[in-house]
Short mmCIF file of C-alpha atoms in Angstrom, two decimals:
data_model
loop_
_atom_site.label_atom_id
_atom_site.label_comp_id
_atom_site.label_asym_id
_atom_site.label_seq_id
_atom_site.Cartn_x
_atom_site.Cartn_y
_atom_site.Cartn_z
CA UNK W 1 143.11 113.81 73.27
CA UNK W 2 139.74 113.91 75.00
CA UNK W 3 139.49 112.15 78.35
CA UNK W 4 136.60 109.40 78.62
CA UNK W 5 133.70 110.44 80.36
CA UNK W 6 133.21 108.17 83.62
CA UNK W 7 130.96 105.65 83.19
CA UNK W 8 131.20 104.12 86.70
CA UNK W 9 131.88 104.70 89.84
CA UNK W 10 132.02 102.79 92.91
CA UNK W 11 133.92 102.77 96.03
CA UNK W 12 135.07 100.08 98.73
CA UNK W 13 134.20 99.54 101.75
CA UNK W 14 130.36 101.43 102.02
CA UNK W 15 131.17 101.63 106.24
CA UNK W 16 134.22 101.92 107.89
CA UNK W 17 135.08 103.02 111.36
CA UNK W 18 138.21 104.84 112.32
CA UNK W 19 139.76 106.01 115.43
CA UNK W 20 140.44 109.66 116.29
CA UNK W 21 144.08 110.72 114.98
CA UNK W 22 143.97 107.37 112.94
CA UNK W 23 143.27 106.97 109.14
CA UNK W 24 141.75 104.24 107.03
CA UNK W 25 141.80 104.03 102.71
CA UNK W 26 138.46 104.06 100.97
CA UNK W 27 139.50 102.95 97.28
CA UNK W 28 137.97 104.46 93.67
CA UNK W 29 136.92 101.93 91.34
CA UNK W 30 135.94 103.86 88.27
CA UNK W 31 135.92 103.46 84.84
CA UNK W 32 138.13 104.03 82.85
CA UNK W 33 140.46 103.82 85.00
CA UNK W 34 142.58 106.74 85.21
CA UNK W 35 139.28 109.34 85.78
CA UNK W 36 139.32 112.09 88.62
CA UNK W 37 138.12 111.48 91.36
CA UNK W 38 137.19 114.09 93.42
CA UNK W 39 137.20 113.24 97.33
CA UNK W 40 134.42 114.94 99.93
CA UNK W 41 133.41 115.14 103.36
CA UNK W 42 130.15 116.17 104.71
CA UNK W 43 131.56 116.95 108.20
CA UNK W 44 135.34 117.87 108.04
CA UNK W 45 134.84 118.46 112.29
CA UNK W 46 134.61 114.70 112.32
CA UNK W 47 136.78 113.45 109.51
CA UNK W 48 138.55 114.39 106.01
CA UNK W 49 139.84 112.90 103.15
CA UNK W 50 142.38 113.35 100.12
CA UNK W 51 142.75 110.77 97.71
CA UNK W 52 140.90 108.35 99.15
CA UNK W 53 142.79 108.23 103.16
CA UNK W 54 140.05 109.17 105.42
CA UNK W 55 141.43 110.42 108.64
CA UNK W 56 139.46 110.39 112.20
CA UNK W 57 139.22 114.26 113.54
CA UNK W 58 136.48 114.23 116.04
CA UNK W 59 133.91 111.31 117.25
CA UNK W 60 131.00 111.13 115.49
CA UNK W 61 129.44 110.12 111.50
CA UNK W 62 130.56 111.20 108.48
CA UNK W 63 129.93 110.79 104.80
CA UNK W 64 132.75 110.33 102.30
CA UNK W 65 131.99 111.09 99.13
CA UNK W 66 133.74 110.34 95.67
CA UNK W 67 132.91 112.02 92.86
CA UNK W 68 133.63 111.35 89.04
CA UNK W 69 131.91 113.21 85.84
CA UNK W 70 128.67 113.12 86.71
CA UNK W 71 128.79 109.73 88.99
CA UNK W 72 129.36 109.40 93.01
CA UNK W 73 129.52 107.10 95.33
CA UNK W 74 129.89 107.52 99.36
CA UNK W 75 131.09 105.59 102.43
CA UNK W 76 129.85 106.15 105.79
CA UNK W 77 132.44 106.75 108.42
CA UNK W 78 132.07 106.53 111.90
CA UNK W 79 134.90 108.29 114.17
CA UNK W 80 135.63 106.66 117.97
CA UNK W 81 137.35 107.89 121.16
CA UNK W 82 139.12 104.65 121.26
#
């Protein structure tokens, strides 16, 4: 059987911040549930991600990105010192 297409996507919370050496969860809501998600960042110097558990590399901004079939949503993370 044939996976569903996606036919949402969203993700929660849009802005988080997170310490260096410290993570924080950014959850998937898609539909139907059970879809891939794919997990980005735009600046792996600053922070990554898999499956959703962002962790703090460097200070600065990043973008996490989740992507499903041909929907994505993002989160913008901003990395402290403290």
């Amino acid at each position: 059987l044939a996976l569903a297409s996606t036919t949402a996507l969203s993700v929660s919370p849009t802005t988080a911040s997170v310490a260096v050496g410290e993570t924080t969860t950014i959850t998937a809501d898609v539909t139907p549930e059970g879809s891939t998600v794919v997990w980005s960042s735009s600046n792996s110097r600053v922070a990554t991600v898999a499956d959703g558990v962002v962790t703090g590399v460097a200070a600065g901004t990043a973008v996490i990105t989740a992507t499903s079939g041909n929907f994505s949503a993002s989160a913008a993370i901003t990395v402290t010192t403290e």
